[in-house]
Amino acid sequence: MHRYRIVFSLALAVLLAAPHAASAAALATTQLPRGIRPLHYDVALVPDAAAMRFAGRVAVTIEVERPTRSIVLNASGLAFSTARLAPAAVPQNEIAPARIDVDAAAQTATFVFTRPIRAGRYALRLSYSGAIGSQPNGLFAIDYDSAAGARRALFTQFEHSHARSVVPSWDEPAYKATFTLEATVPAAQMAVSNMPAAATTDLDGGLRRIRFATSPKMSTYLLFFALGDFERVTTREGATEVGIVSRAGTAAQAAFALAASKDILRDYNDYFAVPYPLPKLDNVASPGGSQFFAAMENWGAIYSFERILLVDPSISSESDRQRVFGIAAHEIAHQWFGNLVTMRWWDDIWLNEGFASWMSTRATQKLHPEWNTALGALRRRDEAMDLDAFHTAHAVVQRVDTVDQVSQTFDSITYSKGEAVIGMIEAYVGADAWRDGVRRYMKANAYGNTVTDDLWRPIELAAAKPVGAIAHDFTRQPGVPLLRVERSTCDGAKTTLALAQAEFSADRPDKAPRRWRLPVIARVAGNAPARTLVVDGKASLVVPGCGAVVVNAGQTGYYRTWYAPAQQAALRDGFVGLDAIDQLGLVDDMWALGLAGVAPIGDALELISRLPIDADATLWAEIAKRLQGLDRFYRGDAARQAHWRAYAVGRLAPVLARIGWHERAGEPAPVTVLRTTLIETLGDLGDAATVAEARRRHAARASEPDGYPPGLRKSILAVVALHADAPTWEAMRAAARAEASPVVKDRLYRYLASARDPALARRALDLALSDEAGATNAASMVGEVADEHPDLAFDFAVAHRERMDALLDDSARSRYYPRLAAKSADPAMVGKVRRFAEANVPAPSRRAAETAMAQVEFHAAVAKHRLAPVDAWLQSRGM
């Protein structure tokens, strides 16, 4: 790629290109020079959806803090036509800049004046135009079919750095301002923004001008606009009107999300003790999809793709309903953590995402305890630990300099490690002290910006414990602590543990361990827990009772646990009597230690083998996913894989047989979720009976509708698509073309990309780049192919890079391509990713590539060194 700098005269259009140049200047910080603060934006947009262009005007009220001859702001892809600056006190004294300097790679426009501008308040007025895109960033269009014909809707997605492509602005989170948005739109369509409409004027030509009320003080990335053939359903929660906006004809599908939003908002108003401050809270549903996000927390107008907001009675499952609730809870949490109080710079993005993830888990468990979702949070913690155990891991609080680097912060360390660290500290200080500290933080920083330590200080004051020191250990350095339980001695109905802190690493077994202060909770089943704080690597802990001791009881700690052989044997023998969350935590720790070569992987398999068929349904669903994951390491070795599958199917098929394929009246939700998980997992494992039954039900769907209920349709389709032959694949493609629902259509195209047959996978890749599947489906389809065929998908995407780039968010390309390769176990893929990154990604933005290479090397090492012990264990079991 390249970078260029252009100087235009005021009358000439200014077009800013996407940043991906490899020159030194392109790698400089993207932070704007200080000295000028925006106070208010008055924005007027005139979108032309048919032409995929828009015209814009903005009047920015700015405070110039010291004399300057230039004003620098962010702008990308905009063509300026006029620019004027006037003192707020003397608006008629307008002056035009002598020139506009554009740095395309830095995404800035500099307005240079012939004489210094004095300190004071001014209005900067700009007229400009820009493009409407086809990918979900900036202002973009989504095309879809409806009963009334083809339709086009417009939406915005500004996080993290895309407001500048629609509004010339100080597009950084610390530059908070108020916004008044005006839009001239077709009168027959609905326009939505952060605030309710304050004034509406009918115009000639079937147009209408809508002026929305002024927003609270907020960051640019939270501004939102949408336009389309929408309908809106509403309810009220206190002073707030809660709404779901979706395409015409789908209002009934919004009922669940609307009720969920109302319940969540009531809970959060109480928890934060700072009432939601806007008059409305909409969630706007969009057809289409993205590889990079599912929803966005725009203040007062959350944006979500339909597949995670609407509940379609023809295809939605119990898992979908729970996902709708969880994502809504995450985005509504952002209305406080992120919107009301915003991180100062992207280094602290985890303050937004980690807290919203934790708050979502907390709200879901509180409002829907019957869903038993705690074990799902444990899986997310495990995924974060897996990533955090590589040498490429980053700290939760991380240095961010460039736009590409911002893009790479949105990973499981930011979200799920952040969530886990918050959960650990809450467990350490107590729920009441934690909430008291959070309330202080909210009240002290409302409408402002913070850094991470601004959170720890009120928590520490509320708890009177060394929260900051513990939090620094977990947020300022990467890595996963390993707590070794070296000895366990029982005397007088008490167990004394000798604990030592090390570090768990997936790819550096000999590295010197970092140090953490570890809050530890340990418990013997049926007895009270004991707590300690491991400092300087050593501790002794006395636990009430004798027997199998679970260290990290309740699994609130962010660390792996290793047990000496005697303690490991006691846990194996007492495994059935442990709480489900501790059962899963033990399996996860032993599984990870086994794959890394730190402990025998047979220890984990022994625990799974002892799990009774009627164990906790959510636990079985999680165990199924772990067994499925190990199966992928056997790719390319059919004989050995068959032995492994015989064991995995032997464990899971009886569980499915017990609960059956048909939902029973009054059945607990976790059992309903388990059914779909088992069908999909057993199908993935190639279980002949499950594949045959899925095919039978799919073929008989018209004559036996009871065998093809909505809650099972996606699971059945997933199995049929995975094992499709050419005629089946073509039939599914025809169904996708004919499907009226955009959500179902998109899902069918993704299923076409999941085929295990390599020839069909190649056809899916070609289909992804055609016009048939839709512009926002292409990247997802290629990503779906990568799940089964990572080498094929990566090679295809790189070979068609020009076409792929047009279908990707420009700031996310540096992570998209490496992600396609990440599931490969072929050592040759490491060189491919390295060559791609060196040729196409600036050096400071190669984290995704480096992580992918580390994952490929790890997968290759597992296949080469860790499967033999699994084979030996299977042989010992007669398999």
Tab-separated table of N, CA and C in Angstrom, residues 403-511:
chain	number	residue	atom	x	y	z
A	403	VAL	N	-4.459	3.608	13.727
A	403	VAL	CA	-5.815	3.136	13.477
A	403	VAL	C	-5.844	1.612	13.395
A	404	ASP	N	-4.868	1.028	12.717
A	404	ASP	CA	-4.809	-0.429	12.630
A	404	ASP	C	-4.699	-1.056	14.014
A	405	GLN	N	-3.928	-0.439	14.881
A	405	GLN	CA	-3.761	-0.989	16.218
A	405	GLN	C	-5.046	-0.921	17.023
A	406	VAL	N	-5.838	0.130	16.825
A	406	VAL	CA	-7.138	0.184	17.499
A	406	VAL	C	-7.970	-1.020	17.101
A	407	SER	N	-7.985	-1.319	15.830
A	407	SER	CA	-8.766	-2.447	15.334
A	407	SER	C	-8.382	-3.749	16.024
A	408	GLN	N	-7.102	-3.900	16.323
A	408	GLN	CA	-6.622	-5.167	16.882
A	408	GLN	C	-6.848	-5.284	18.386
A	409	THR	N	-7.365	-4.238	19.014
A	409	THR	CA	-7.634	-4.332	20.449
A	409	THR	C	-8.915	-5.098	20.753
A	410	PHE	N	-9.761	-5.293	19.764
A	410	PHE	CA	-11.058	-5.924	20.006
A	410	PHE	C	-10.915	-7.441	19.926
A	411	ASP	N	-10.387	-8.038	20.989
A	411	ASP	CA	-10.186	-9.485	21.013
A	411	ASP	C	-10.611	-10.031	22.367
A	412	SER	N	-10.416	-11.339	22.565
A	412	SER	CA	-10.923	-11.954	23.788
A	412	SER	C	-10.150	-11.530	25.022
A	413	ILE	N	-8.924	-11.023	24.877
A	413	ILE	CA	-8.226	-10.495	26.044
A	413	ILE	C	-8.922	-9.231	26.518
A	414	THR	N	-9.253	-8.346	25.594
A	414	THR	CA	-9.956	-7.120	25.953
A	414	THR	C	-11.323	-7.428	26.552
A	415	TYR	N	-12.081	-8.290	25.905
A	415	TYR	CA	-13.444	-8.581	26.358
A	415	TYR	C	-13.459	-9.576	27.525
A	416	SER	N	-12.970	-10.787	27.273
A	416	SER	CA	-13.199	-11.871	28.218
A	416	SER	C	-12.190	-11.905	29.357
A	417	LYS	N	-10.920	-11.576	29.103
A	417	LYS	CA	-10.012	-11.435	30.240
A	417	LYS	C	-10.445	-10.242	31.075
A	418	GLY	N	-10.827	-9.146	30.400
A	418	GLY	CA	-11.327	-8.002	31.145
A	418	GLY	C	-12.502	-8.387	32.031
A	419	GLU	N	-13.452	-9.140	31.483
A	419	GLU	CA	-14.595	-9.608	32.265
A	419	GLU	C	-14.145	-10.465	33.434
A	420	ALA	N	-13.214	-11.380	33.184
A	420	ALA	CA	-12.767	-12.298	34.228
A	420	ALA	C	-12.035	-11.566	35.349
A	421	VAL	N	-11.224	-10.593	34.994
A	421	VAL	CA	-10.504	-9.826	36.019
A	421	VAL	C	-11.490	-9.052	36.889
A	422	ILE	N	-12.496	-8.450	36.277
A	422	ILE	CA	-13.518	-7.747	37.050
A	422	ILE	C	-14.236	-8.725	37.980
A	423	GLY	N	-14.612	-9.887	37.458
A	423	GLY	CA	-15.285	-10.881	38.290
A	423	GLY	C	-14.420	-11.343	39.444
A	424	MET	N	-13.122	-11.504	39.204
A	424	MET	CA	-12.192	-11.924	40.254
A	424	MET	C	-12.096	-10.864	41.350
A	425	ILE	N	-11.989	-9.608	40.936
A	425	ILE	CA	-11.852	-8.541	41.932
A	425	ILE	C	-13.163	-8.350	42.688
A	426	GLU	N	-14.296	-8.471	42.008
A	426	GLU	CA	-15.566	-8.392	42.723
A	426	GLU	C	-15.662	-9.497	43.769
A	427	ALA	N	-15.260	-10.716	43.412
A	427	ALA	CA	-15.291	-11.814	44.377
A	427	ALA	C	-14.338	-11.556	45.542
A	428	TYR	N	-13.240	-10.862	45.268
A	428	TYR	CA	-12.248	-10.574	46.306
A	428	TYR	C	-12.742	-9.502	47.278
A	429	VAL	N	-13.379	-8.454	46.774
A	429	VAL	CA	-13.801	-7.359	47.654
A	429	VAL	C	-15.232	-7.524	48.147
A	430	GLY	N	-16.028	-8.342	47.483
A	430	GLY	CA	-17.435	-8.493	47.825
A	430	GLY	C	-18.321	-7.680	46.904
A	431	ALA	N	-19.502	-8.222	46.595
A	431	ALA	CA	-20.390	-7.593	45.609
A	431	ALA	C	-20.840	-6.202	46.039
A	432	ASP	N	-21.096	-5.999	47.340
A	432	ASP	CA	-21.578	-4.696	47.793
A	432	ASP	C	-20.500	-3.629	47.672
A	433	ALA	N	-19.281	-3.962	48.098
A	433	ALA	CA	-18.188	-2.988	47.999
A	433	ALA	C	-17.889	-2.669	46.543
A	434	TRP	N	-17.929	-3.686	45.687
A	434	TRP	CA	-17.680	-3.461	44.268
A	434	TRP	C	-18.723	-2.502	43.688
A	435	ARG	N	-19.990	-2.764	43.970
A	435	ARG	CA	-21.044	-1.903	43.423
A	435	ARG	C	-20.939	-0.486	43.972
A	436	ASP	N	-20.595	-0.355	45.237
A	436	ASP	CA	-20.434	0.976	45.818
A	436	ASP	C	-19.324	1.739	45.100
A	437	GLY	N	-18.219	1.053	44.814
A	437	GLY	CA	-17.125	1.689	44.098
A	437	GLY	C	-17.517	2.081	42.686
A	438	VAL	N	-18.265	1.218	42.009
A	438	VAL	CA	-18.717	1.516	40.643
A	438	VAL	C	-19.637	2.734	40.643
A	439	ARG	N	-20.514	2.822	41.631
A	439	ARG	CA	-21.418	3.970	41.698
A	439	ARG	C	-20.635	5.269	41.907
A	440	ARG	N	-19.617	5.213	42.747
A	440	ARG	CA	-18.784	6.403	42.950
A	440	ARG	C	-18.081	6.795	41.647
A	441	TYR	N	-17.601	5.806	40.951
A	441	TYR	CA	-16.903	6.044	39.685
A	441	TYR	C	-17.841	6.707	38.679
A	442	MET	N	-19.077	6.216	38.584
A	442	MET	CA	-20.035	6.776	37.644
A	442	MET	C	-20.358	8.230	37.964
A	443	LYS	N	-20.632	8.498	39.212
A	443	LYS	CA	-21.032	9.850	39.593
A	443	LYS	C	-19.875	10.832	39.432
A	444	ALA	N	-18.668	10.385	39.735
A	444	ALA	CA	-17.514	11.291	39.665
A	444	ALA	C	-17.105	11.602	38.235
A	445	ASN	N	-17.397	10.705	37.288
A	445	ASN	CA	-16.858	10.846	35.934
A	445	ASN	C	-17.926	10.967	34.851
A	446	ALA	N	-19.171	11.194	35.237
A	446	ALA	CA	-20.252	11.281	34.250
A	446	ALA	C	-19.943	12.341	33.196
A	447	TYR	N	-20.153	11.974	31.940
A	447	TYR	CA	-19.928	12.820	30.760
A	447	TYR	C	-18.452	13.156	30.558
A	448	GLY	N	-17.577	12.394	31.214
A	448	GLY	CA	-16.150	12.634	31.078
A	448	GLY	C	-15.408	11.427	30.548
A	449	ASN	N	-14.097	11.505	30.646
A	449	ASN	CA	-13.211	10.458	30.155
A	449	ASN	C	-12.290	9.990	31.278
A	450	THR	N	-11.925	8.720	31.238
A	450	THR	CA	-11.134	8.152	32.323
A	450	THR	C	-10.035	7.242	31.781
A	451	VAL	N	-9.131	6.894	32.682
A	451	VAL	CA	-8.176	5.813	32.455
A	451	VAL	C	-8.461	4.740	33.494
A	452	THR	N	-7.807	3.601	33.338
A	452	THR	CA	-8.135	2.443	34.170
A	452	THR	C	-8.023	2.725	35.665
A	453	ASP	N	-6.994	3.437	36.080
A	453	ASP	CA	-6.819	3.679	37.512
A	453	ASP	C	-7.949	4.504	38.115
A	454	ASP	N	-8.676	5.247	37.294
A	454	ASP	CA	-9.815	5.996	37.810
A	454	ASP	C	-10.912	5.071	38.318
A	455	LEU	N	-10.941	3.840	37.823
A	455	LEU	CA	-11.890	2.853	38.328
A	455	LEU	C	-11.392	2.213	39.610
A	456	TRP	N	-10.114	1.871	39.645
A	456	TRP	CA	-9.616	1.128	40.812
A	456	TRP	C	-9.664	1.967	42.092
A	457	ARG	N	-9.443	3.269	41.997
A	457	ARG	CA	-9.386	4.092	43.207
A	457	ARG	C	-10.689	4.056	44.009
A	458	PRO	N	-11.857	4.291	43.406
A	458	PRO	CA	-13.079	4.205	44.223
A	458	PRO	C	-13.395	2.787	44.688
A	459	ILE	N	-13.009	1.780	43.914
A	459	ILE	CA	-13.213	0.405	44.371
A	459	ILE	C	-12.364	0.159	45.616
A	460	GLU	N	-11.130	0.602	45.574
A	460	GLU	CA	-10.226	0.405	46.709
A	460	GLU	C	-10.723	1.144	47.946
A	461	LEU	N	-11.243	2.341	47.752
A	461	LEU	CA	-11.790	3.094	48.877
A	461	LEU	C	-12.998	2.378	49.482
A	462	ALA	N	-13.857	1.845	48.619
A	462	ALA	CA	-15.063	1.173	49.106
A	462	ALA	C	-14.735	-0.137	49.808
A	463	ALA	N	-13.677	-0.818	49.341
A	463	ALA	CA	-13.370	-2.151	49.861
A	463	ALA	C	-12.318	-2.154	50.954
A	464	ALA	N	-11.486	-1.104	51.008
A	464	ALA	CA	-10.364	-1.058	51.953
A	464	ALA	C	-9.457	-2.270	51.782
A	465	LYS	N	-9.213	-2.622	50.539
A	465	LYS	CA	-8.319	-3.720	50.189
A	465	LYS	C	-7.407	-3.264	49.055
A	466	PRO	N	-6.260	-3.945	48.853
A	466	PRO	CA	-5.289	-3.496	47.834
A	466	PRO	C	-5.723	-3.821	46.407
A	467	VAL	N	-6.849	-3.272	46.003
A	467	VAL	CA	-7.419	-3.572	44.691
A	467	VAL	C	-6.492	-3.116	43.571
A	468	GLY	N	-5.956	-1.911	43.702
A	468	GLY	CA	-5.130	-1.372	42.633
A	468	GLY	C	-3.921	-2.234	42.341
A	469	ALA	N	-3.252	-2.709	43.376
A	469	ALA	CA	-2.058	-3.522	43.168
A	469	ALA	C	-2.397	-4.831	42.462
A	470	ILE	N	-3.488	-5.470	42.876
A	470	ILE	CA	-3.905	-6.719	42.230
A	470	ILE	C	-4.299	-6.448	40.781
A	471	ALA	N	-5.094	-5.395	40.603
A	471	ALA	CA	-5.565	-5.080	39.253
A	471	ALA	C	-4.408	-4.745	38.326
A	472	HIS	N	-3.413	-4.034	38.808
A	472	HIS	CA	-2.265	-3.714	37.967
A	472	HIS	C	-1.557	-4.976	37.493
A	473	ASP	N	-1.449	-5.959	38.379
A	473	ASP	CA	-0.783	-7.203	37.986
A	473	ASP	C	-1.491	-7.863	36.813
A	474	PHE	N	-2.821	-7.744	36.773
A	474	PHE	CA	-3.594	-8.451	35.756
A	474	PHE	C	-3.907	-7.608	34.519
A	475	THR	N	-3.745	-6.303	34.616
A	475	THR	CA	-4.093	-5.465	33.473
A	475	THR	C	-2.896	-4.809	32.814
A	476	ARG	N	-1.777	-4.720	33.513
A	476	ARG	CA	-0.612	-4.043	32.942
A	476	ARG	C	0.411	-5.003	32.360
A	477	GLN	N	0.211	-6.291	32.541
A	477	GLN	CA	1.108	-7.271	31.942
A	477	GLN	C	0.281	-8.406	31.360
A	478	PRO	N	0.745	-9.011	30.284
A	478	PRO	CA	0.021	-10.149	29.723
A	478	PRO	C	0.343	-11.418	30.500
A	479	GLY	N	-0.341	-12.473	30.145
A	479	GLY	CA	0.006	-13.773	30.686
A	479	GLY	C	-1.031	-14.344	31.626
A	480	VAL	N	-0.880	-15.653	31.879
A	480	VAL	CA	-1.804	-16.408	32.707
A	480	VAL	C	-1.041	-16.986	33.902
A	481	PRO	N	-1.399	-16.616	35.112
A	481	PRO	CA	-0.750	-17.242	36.263
A	481	PRO	C	-1.052	-18.743	36.319
A	482	LEU	N	-0.124	-19.484	36.870
A	482	LEU	CA	-0.309	-20.910	37.141
A	482	LEU	C	-0.105	-21.108	38.636
A	483	LEU	N	-1.137	-21.533	39.307
A	483	LEU	CA	-1.040	-21.786	40.746
A	483	LEU	C	-0.816	-23.277	40.963
A	484	ARG	N	0.312	-23.598	41.546
A	484	ARG	CA	0.680	-24.997	41.803
A	484	ARG	C	0.281	-25.363	43.235
A	485	VAL	N	-0.534	-26.413	43.360
A	485	VAL	CA	-0.888	-26.956	44.668
A	485	VAL	C	0.106	-28.086	44.938
A	486	GLU	N	1.163	-27.750	45.652
A	486	GLU	CA	2.307	-28.665	45.748
A	486	GLU	C	2.141	-29.709	46.835
A	487	ARG	N	1.436	-29.355	47.916
A	487	ARG	CA	1.204	-30.315	48.995
A	487	ARG	C	-0.160	-30.042	49.605
A	488	SER	N	-0.733	-31.112	50.137
A	488	SER	CA	-2.017	-31.032	50.821
A	488	SER	C	-1.962	-31.970	52.015
A	489	THR	N	-2.155	-31.412	53.229
A	489	THR	CA	-2.044	-32.208	54.446
A	489	THR	C	-3.300	-32.027	55.275
A	490	CYS	N	-3.932	-33.138	55.667
A	490	CYS	CA	-5.141	-33.094	56.475
A	490	CYS	C	-4.795	-33.388	57.932
A	491	ASP	N	-5.260	-32.534	58.825
A	491	ASP	CA	-5.005	-32.725	60.251
A	491	ASP	C	-6.110	-32.014	61.028
A	492	GLY	N	-6.830	-32.791	61.839
A	492	GLY	CA	-7.856	-32.201	62.683
A	492	GLY	C	-8.989	-31.578	61.911
A	493	ALA	N	-9.484	-32.258	60.897
A	493	ALA	CA	-10.600	-31.787	60.067
A	493	ALA	C	-10.276	-30.493	59.334
A	494	LYS	N	-8.973	-30.260	59.116
A	494	LYS	CA	-8.541	-29.111	58.326
A	494	LYS	C	-7.462	-29.561	57.357
A	495	THR	N	-7.479	-28.932	56.170
A	495	THR	CA	-6.484	-29.256	55.152
A	495	THR	C	-5.576	-28.048	54.953
A	496	THR	N	-4.279	-28.290	55.022
A	496	THR	CA	-3.311	-27.231	54.794
A	496	THR	C	-2.701	-27.403	53.404
A	497	LEU	N	-2.782	-26.345	52.616
A	497	LEU	CA	-2.266	-26.375	51.260
A	497	LEU	C	-0.989	-25.552	51.163
A	498	ALA	N	-0.018	-26.077	50.446
A	498	ALA	CA	1.181	-25.321	50.102
A	498	ALA	C	1.048	-24.878	48.656
A	499	LEU	N	1.007	-23.562	48.434
A	499	LEU	CA	0.742	-22.998	47.114
A	499	LEU	C	1.969	-22.267	46.596
A	500	ALA	N	2.207	-22.384	45.300
A	500	ALA	CA	3.307	-21.672	44.654
A	500	ALA	C	2.813	-21.133	43.323
A	501	GLN	N	3.139	-19.884	43.043
A	501	GLN	CA	2.693	-19.252	41.802
A	501	GLN	C	3.775	-19.335	40.736
A	502	ALA	N	3.379	-19.843	39.561
A	502	ALA	CA	4.246	-19.896	38.382
A	502	ALA	C	3.490	-19.196	37.250
A	503	GLU	N	3.796	-19.541	36.015
A	503	GLU	CA	3.097	-18.969	34.872
A	503	GLU	C	2.795	-20.060	33.865
A	504	PHE	N	1.567	-20.035	33.346
A	504	PHE	CA	1.189	-21.004	32.316
A	504	PHE	C	1.504	-20.439	30.943
A	505	SER	N	2.225	-21.196	30.140
A	505	SER	CA	2.564	-20.774	28.782
A	505	SER	C	2.296	-21.913	27.824
A	506	ALA	N	1.688	-21.570	26.692
A	506	ALA	CA	1.409	-22.578	25.676
A	506	ALA	C	2.592	-22.822	24.760
A	507	ASP	N	3.495	-21.837	24.657
A	507	ASP	CA	4.565	-21.975	23.663
A	507	ASP	C	5.941	-21.563	24.183
A	508	ARG	N	6.083	-21.309	25.490
A	508	ARG	CA	7.396	-20.979	26.067
A	508	ARG	C	7.539	-21.706	27.402
A	509	PRO	N	7.730	-23.000	27.374
A	509	PRO	CA	7.730	-23.754	28.639
A	509	PRO	C	8.840	-23.352	29.598
A	510	ASP	N	9.925	-22.768	29.100
A	510	ASP	CA	11.062	-22.447	29.966
A	510	ASP	C	11.143	-20.976	30.336
A	511	LYS	N	10.122	-20.181	30.041
A	511	LYS	CA	10.209	-18.755	30.314
A	511	LYS	C	10.200	-18.484	31.822
